[in-house]
GROMACS .gro file of C-alpha atoms in nm:
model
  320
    1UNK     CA    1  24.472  10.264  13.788
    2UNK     CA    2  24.333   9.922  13.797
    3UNK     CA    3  24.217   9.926  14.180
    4UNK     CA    4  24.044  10.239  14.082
    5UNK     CA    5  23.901  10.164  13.734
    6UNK     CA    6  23.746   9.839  13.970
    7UNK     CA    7  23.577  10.046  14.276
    8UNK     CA    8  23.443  10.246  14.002
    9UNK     CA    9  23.306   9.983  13.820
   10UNK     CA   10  23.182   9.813  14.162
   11UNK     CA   11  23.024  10.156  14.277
   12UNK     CA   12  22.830  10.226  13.903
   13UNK     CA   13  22.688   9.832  13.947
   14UNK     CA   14  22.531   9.849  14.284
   15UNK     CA   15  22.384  10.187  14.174
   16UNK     CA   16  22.210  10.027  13.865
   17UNK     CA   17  22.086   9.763  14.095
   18UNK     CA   18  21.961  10.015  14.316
   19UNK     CA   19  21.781  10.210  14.054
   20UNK     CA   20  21.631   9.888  13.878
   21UNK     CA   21  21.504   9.783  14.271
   22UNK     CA   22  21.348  10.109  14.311
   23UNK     CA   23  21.165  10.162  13.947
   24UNK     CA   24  21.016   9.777  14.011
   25UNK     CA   25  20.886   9.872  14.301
   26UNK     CA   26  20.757  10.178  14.259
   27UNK     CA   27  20.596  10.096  13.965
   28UNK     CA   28  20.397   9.802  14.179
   29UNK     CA   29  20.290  10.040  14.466
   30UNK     CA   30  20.107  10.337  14.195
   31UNK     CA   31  19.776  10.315  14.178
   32UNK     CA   32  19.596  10.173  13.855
   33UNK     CA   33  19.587   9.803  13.727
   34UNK     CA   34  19.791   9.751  13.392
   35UNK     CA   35  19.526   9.485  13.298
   36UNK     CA   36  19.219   9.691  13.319
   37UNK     CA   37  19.434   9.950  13.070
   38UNK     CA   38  19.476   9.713  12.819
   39UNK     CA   39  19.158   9.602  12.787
   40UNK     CA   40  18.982   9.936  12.809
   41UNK     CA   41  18.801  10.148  13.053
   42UNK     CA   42  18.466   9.881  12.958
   43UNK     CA   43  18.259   9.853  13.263
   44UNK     CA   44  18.147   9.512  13.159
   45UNK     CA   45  18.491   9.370  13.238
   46UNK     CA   46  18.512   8.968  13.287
   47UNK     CA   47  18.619   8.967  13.636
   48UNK     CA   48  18.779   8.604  13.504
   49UNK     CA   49  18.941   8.759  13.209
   50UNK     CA   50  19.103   9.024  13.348
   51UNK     CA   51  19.262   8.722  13.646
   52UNK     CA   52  19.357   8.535  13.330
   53UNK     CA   53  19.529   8.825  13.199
   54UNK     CA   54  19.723   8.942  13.547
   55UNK     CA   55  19.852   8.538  13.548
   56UNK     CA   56  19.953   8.532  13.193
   57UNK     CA   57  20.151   8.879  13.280
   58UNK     CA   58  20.261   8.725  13.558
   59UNK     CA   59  20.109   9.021  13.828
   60UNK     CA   60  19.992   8.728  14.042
   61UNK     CA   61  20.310   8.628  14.129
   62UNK     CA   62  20.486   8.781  14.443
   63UNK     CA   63  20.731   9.108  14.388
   64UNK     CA   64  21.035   8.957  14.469
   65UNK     CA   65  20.935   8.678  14.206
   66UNK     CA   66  20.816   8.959  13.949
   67UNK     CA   67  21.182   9.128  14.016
   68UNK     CA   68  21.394   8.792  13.967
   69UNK     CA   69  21.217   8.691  13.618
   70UNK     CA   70  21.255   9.062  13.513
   71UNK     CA   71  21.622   9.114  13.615
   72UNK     CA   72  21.685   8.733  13.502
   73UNK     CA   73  21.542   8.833  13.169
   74UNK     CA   74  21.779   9.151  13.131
   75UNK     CA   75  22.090   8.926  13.169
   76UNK     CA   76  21.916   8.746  12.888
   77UNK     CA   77  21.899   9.036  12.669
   78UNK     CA   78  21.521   9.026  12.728
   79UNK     CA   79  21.332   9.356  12.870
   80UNK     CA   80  20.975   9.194  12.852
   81UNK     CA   81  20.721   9.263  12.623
   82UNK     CA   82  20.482   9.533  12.641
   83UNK     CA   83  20.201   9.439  12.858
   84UNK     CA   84  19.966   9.677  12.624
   85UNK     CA   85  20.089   9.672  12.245
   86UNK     CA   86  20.278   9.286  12.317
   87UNK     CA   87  20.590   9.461  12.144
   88UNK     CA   88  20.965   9.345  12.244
   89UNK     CA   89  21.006   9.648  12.485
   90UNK     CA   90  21.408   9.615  12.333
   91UNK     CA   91  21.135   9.744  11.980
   92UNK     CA   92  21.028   9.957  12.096
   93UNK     CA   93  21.292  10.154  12.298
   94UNK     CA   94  21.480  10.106  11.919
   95UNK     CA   95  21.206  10.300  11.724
   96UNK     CA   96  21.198  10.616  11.958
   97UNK     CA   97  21.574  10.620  12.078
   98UNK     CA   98  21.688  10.785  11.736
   99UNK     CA   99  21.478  11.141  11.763
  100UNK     CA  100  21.586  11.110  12.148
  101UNK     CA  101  21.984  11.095  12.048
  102UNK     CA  102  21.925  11.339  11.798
  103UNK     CA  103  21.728  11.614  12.019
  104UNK     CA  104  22.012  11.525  12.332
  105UNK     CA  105  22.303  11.601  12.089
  106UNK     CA  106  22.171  11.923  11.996
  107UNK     CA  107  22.091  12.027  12.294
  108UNK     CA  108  22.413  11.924  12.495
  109UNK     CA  109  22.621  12.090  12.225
  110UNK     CA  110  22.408  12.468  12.235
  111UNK     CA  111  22.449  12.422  12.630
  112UNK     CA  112  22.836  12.376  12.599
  113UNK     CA  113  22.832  12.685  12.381
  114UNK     CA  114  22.613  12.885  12.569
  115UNK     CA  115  22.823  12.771  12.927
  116UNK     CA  116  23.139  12.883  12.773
  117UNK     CA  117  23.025  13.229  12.589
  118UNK     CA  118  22.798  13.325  12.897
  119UNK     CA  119  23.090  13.233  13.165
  120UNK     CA  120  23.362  13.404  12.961
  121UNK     CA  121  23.196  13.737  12.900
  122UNK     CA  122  23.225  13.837  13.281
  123UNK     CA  123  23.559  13.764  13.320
  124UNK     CA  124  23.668  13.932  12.979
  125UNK     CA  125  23.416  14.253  13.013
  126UNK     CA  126  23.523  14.355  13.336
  127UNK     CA  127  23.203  14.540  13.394
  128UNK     CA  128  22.907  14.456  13.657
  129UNK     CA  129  22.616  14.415  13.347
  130UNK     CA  130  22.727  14.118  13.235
  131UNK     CA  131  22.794  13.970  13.568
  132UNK     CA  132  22.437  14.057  13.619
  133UNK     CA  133  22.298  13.912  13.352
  134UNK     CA  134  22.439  13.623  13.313
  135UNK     CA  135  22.382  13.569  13.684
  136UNK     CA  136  22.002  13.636  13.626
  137UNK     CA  137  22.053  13.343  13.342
  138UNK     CA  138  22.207  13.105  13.492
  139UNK     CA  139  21.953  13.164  13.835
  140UNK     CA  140  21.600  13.139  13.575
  141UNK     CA  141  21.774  12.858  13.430
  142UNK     CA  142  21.824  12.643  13.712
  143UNK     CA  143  21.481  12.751  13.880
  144UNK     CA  144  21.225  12.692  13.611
  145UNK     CA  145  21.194  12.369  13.488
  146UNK     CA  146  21.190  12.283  13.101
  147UNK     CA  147  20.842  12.320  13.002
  148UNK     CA  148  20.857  12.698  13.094
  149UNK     CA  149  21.112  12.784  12.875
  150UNK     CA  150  20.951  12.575  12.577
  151UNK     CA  151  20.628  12.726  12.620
  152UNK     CA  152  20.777  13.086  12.646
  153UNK     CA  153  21.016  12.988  12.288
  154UNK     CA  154  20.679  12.805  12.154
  155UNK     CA  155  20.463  13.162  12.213
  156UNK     CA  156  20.750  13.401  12.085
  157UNK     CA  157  20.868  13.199  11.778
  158UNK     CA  158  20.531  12.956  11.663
  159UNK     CA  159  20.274  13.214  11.810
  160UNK     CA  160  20.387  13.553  11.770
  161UNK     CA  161  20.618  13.542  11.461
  162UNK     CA  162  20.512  13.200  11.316
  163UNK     CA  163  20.858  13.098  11.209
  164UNK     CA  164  20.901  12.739  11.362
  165UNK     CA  165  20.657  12.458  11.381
  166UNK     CA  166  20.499  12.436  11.739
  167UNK     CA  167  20.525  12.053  11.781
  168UNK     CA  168  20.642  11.774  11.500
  169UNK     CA  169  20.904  11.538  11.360
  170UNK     CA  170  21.063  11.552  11.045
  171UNK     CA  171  21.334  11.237  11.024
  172UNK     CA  172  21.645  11.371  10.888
  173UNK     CA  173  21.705  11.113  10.609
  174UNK     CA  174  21.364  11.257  10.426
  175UNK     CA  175  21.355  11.659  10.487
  176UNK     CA  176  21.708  11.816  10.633
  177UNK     CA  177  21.568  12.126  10.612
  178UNK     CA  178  21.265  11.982  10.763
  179UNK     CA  179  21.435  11.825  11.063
  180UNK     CA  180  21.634  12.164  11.139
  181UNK     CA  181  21.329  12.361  11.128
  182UNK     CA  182  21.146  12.043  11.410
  183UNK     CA  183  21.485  12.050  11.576
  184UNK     CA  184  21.537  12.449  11.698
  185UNK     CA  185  21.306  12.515  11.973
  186UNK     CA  186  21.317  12.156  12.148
  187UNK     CA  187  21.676  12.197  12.112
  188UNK     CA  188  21.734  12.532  12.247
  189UNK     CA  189  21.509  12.496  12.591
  190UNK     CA  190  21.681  12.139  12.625
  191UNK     CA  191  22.053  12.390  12.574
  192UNK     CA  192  21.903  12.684  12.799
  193UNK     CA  193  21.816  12.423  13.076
  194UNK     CA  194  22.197  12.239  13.116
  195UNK     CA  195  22.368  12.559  13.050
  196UNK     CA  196  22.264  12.676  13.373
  197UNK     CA  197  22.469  12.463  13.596
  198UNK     CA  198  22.749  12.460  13.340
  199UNK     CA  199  22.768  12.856  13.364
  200UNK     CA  200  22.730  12.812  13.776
  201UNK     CA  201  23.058  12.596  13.775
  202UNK     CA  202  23.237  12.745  13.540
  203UNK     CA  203  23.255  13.074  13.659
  204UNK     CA  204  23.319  12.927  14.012
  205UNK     CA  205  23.646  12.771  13.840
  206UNK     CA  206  23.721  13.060  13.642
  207UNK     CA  207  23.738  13.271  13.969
  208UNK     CA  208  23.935  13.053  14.139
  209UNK     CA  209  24.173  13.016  13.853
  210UNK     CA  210  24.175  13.398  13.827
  211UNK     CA  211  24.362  13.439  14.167
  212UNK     CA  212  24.626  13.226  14.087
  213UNK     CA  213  24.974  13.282  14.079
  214UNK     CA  214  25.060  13.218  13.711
  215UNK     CA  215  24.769  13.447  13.552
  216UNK     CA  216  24.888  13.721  13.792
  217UNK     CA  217  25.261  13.655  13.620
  218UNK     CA  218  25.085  13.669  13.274
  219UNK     CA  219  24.886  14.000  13.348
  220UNK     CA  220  25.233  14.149  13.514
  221UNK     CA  221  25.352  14.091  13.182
  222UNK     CA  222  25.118  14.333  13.014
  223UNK     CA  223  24.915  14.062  12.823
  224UNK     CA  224  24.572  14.134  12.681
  225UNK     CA  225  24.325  14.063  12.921
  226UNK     CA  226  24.130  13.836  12.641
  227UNK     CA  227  24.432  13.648  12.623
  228UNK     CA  228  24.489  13.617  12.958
  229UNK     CA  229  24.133  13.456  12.996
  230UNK     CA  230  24.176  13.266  12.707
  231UNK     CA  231  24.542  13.132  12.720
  232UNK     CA  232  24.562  13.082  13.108
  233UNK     CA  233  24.248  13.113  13.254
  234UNK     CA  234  23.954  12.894  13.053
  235UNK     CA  235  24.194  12.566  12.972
  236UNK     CA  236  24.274  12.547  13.356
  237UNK     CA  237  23.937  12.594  13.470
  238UNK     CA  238  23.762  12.314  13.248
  239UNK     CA  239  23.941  12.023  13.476
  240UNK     CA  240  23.716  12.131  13.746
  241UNK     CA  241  23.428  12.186  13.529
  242UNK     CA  242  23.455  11.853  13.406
  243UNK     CA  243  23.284  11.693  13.675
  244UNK     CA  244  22.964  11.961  13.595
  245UNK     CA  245  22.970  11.872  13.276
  246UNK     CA  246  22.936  11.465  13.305
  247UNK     CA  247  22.626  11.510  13.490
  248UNK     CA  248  22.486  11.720  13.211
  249UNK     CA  249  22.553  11.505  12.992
  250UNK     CA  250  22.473  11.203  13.218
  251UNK     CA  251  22.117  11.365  13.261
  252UNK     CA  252  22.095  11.525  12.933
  253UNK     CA  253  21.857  11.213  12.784
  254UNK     CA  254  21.627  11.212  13.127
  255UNK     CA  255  21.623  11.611  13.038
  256UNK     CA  256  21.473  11.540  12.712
  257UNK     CA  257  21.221  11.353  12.840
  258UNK     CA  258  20.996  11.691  12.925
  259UNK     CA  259  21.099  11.896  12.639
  260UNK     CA  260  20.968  11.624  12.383
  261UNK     CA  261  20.658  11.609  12.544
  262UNK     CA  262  20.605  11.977  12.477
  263UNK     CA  263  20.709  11.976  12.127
  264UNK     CA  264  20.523  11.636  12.030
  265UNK     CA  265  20.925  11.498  11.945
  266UNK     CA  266  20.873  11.089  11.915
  267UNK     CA  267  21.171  10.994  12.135
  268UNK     CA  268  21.178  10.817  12.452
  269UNK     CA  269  21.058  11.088  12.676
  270UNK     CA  270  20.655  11.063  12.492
  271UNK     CA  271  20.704  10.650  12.469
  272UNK     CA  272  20.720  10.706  12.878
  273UNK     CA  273  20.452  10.913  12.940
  274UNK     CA  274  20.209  10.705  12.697
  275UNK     CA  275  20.340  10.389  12.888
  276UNK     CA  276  20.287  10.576  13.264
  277UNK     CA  277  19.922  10.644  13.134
  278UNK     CA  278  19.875  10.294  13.003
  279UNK     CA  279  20.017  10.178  13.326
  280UNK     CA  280  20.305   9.925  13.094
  281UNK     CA  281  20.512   9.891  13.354
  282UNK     CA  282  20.738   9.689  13.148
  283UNK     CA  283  20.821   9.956  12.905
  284UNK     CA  284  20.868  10.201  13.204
  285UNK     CA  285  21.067   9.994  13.367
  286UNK     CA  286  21.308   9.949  13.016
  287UNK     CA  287  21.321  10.340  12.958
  288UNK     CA  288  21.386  10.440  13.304
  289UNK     CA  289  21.657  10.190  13.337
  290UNK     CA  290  21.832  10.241  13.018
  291UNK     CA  291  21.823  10.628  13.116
  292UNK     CA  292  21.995  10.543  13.425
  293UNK     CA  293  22.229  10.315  13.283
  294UNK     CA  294  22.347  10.560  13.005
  295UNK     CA  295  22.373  10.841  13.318
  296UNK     CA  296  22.616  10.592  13.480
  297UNK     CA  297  22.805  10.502  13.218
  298UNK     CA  298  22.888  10.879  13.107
  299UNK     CA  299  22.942  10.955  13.496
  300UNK     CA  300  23.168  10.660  13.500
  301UNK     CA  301  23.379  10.787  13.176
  302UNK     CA  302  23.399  11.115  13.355
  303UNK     CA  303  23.541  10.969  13.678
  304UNK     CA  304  23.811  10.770  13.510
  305UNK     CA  305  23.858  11.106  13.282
  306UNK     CA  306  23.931  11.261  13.574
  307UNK     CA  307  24.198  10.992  13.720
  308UNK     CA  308  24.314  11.031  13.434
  309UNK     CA  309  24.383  11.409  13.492
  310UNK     CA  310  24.445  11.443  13.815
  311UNK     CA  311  24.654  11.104  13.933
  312UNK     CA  312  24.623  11.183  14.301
  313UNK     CA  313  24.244  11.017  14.238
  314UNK     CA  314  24.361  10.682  14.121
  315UNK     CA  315  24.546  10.716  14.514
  316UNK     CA  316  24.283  10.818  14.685
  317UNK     CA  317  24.415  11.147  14.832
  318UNK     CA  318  24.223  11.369  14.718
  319UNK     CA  319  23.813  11.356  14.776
  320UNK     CA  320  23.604  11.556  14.526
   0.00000   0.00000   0.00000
């Protein structure tokens, strides 16, 4: 268990570096000069300012140079400062990652109980509607991104009926009631988006379990087909969804990102899109990374789950 808890660690490092190599230098090849954002779209710019400004930042210096005092710094606990507000970018992240946690943890826990409803009414009702429709679900769900499904909620529920708030934050500490009424729509397009998947794999697993010898023993036996599904069929087939499941929730914070942009939710995803606009690369380049870091992490916790599980992992036989 130790050999594999180590490749795993060794493979979730290098991908981190990758990711941080690829968001620096990205970042440096988009178009648009951080500087000239900060100090406004002014056409009477100081030429000699704004080189003042790029040395102080430190943009004069080569990439590799930039990279090194940036990754250097994150060892430190330092993720730079914001080249547009001069905030601690670690601030920053701090103030917005509370609404983000609280929007991701709604939304990962309707998508579990949409994935497990939806994917268990097929195999219970044994008739082709429900196949259907939950086929048709899971297939809009997977091929429109986020923003369609929050506009379509926003028009039906804020529009039509006026029942929810269209965009807004309520912290939970001041309004409960508030919050819950902020929280439903951003919540349920972030659940209707990662249920997809979820559905698509566990109904592959539920299948496959389906066949096996075991449930046919337990429907020989003249048990209830609900119980049959439930007893024998669903706890078997969540060890294979597992894996479907830590991506969700490895990408559920990078989903959120869209959805509160929609719904004007403070979290990380609007602190991005203000900083991509500003063109603060440090701040992107915090938020992106910690997004990919928490994605490894829960990826990582899902791997060694699944050694856990299924031994013939820690061994290497089998290949997933």
């Amino acid at each position: 268990m130790a050999g594999y808890l180590l490749r795993r660690l060794a493979v979730s490092a290098l991908m981190l570096l990758g990711v941080s190599v690829l968001i620096f230098v990205v970042l440096r090849l988009l178009p648009g000069d951080p500087t000239v954002a900060r100090v406004g779209a002014a056409q009477n710019i100081d030429p000699a300012a704004l080189a003042a400004l790029r040395e102080e930042l430190g943009l004069n210096d080569p990439i590799p140079v930039q990279y090194w005092v940036w990754i250097t710094g994150i060892f430190g606990g330092e993720l730079g400062r914001s080249y547009f507000s001069q905030f601690d970018v670690t601030v920053l992240i701090g103030q917005r990652l509370g609404p983000t946690l609280e929007l991701s943890a709604a939304g990962l826990v309707l998508a579990v109980l949409l994935a497990v409803v939806l994917a268990v009414l097929p195999t219970v009702v044994r008739s082709r509607w429900p196949g259907r429709l939950v086929g048709a679900y899971t297939v809009a769900g997977m091929a429109a991104p986020p923003f369609v499904f929050g506009i379509v909620l926003l028009a039906i529920f804020s529009v039509k009926l006026g029942v929810l708030p269209q965009q807004g934050y309520v912290p939970l500490t001041e309004d409960p009631a508030g919050n819950l009424r902020t929280l439903v729509l951003p919540a349920l397009t972030l659940g209707i988006c990662l249920s997809a998947p979820l559905i698509r794999h566990l109904r592959a697993a539920l299948s496959e379990v389906e066949s096996t010898a075991h449930v046919r023993t337990a429907t020989g036996k003249g048990i209830g087909r609900r119980a049959v599904v439930l007893r024998h069929v669903l706890p078997n087939a969540m060890l294979p969804a597992l894996t479907s499941l830590g991506v969700t929730v490895g990408g559920v914070l990078s989903g959120a990102v869209v959805v509160e942009y929609v719904f004007g939710w403070p979290g990380l995803g609007s602190l991005i899109v203000d900083s991509v606009f500003k063109r603060d690369y440090a701040v992107i380049q915090g938020t992106v990374l910690l997004l990919a870091a928490a994605f490894v992490v829960v990826n990582l916790a899902v791997d060694l789950l699944y050694g856990v599980l299924d031994p013939r992992l820690r061994v290497g036989r089998v290949r997933r």
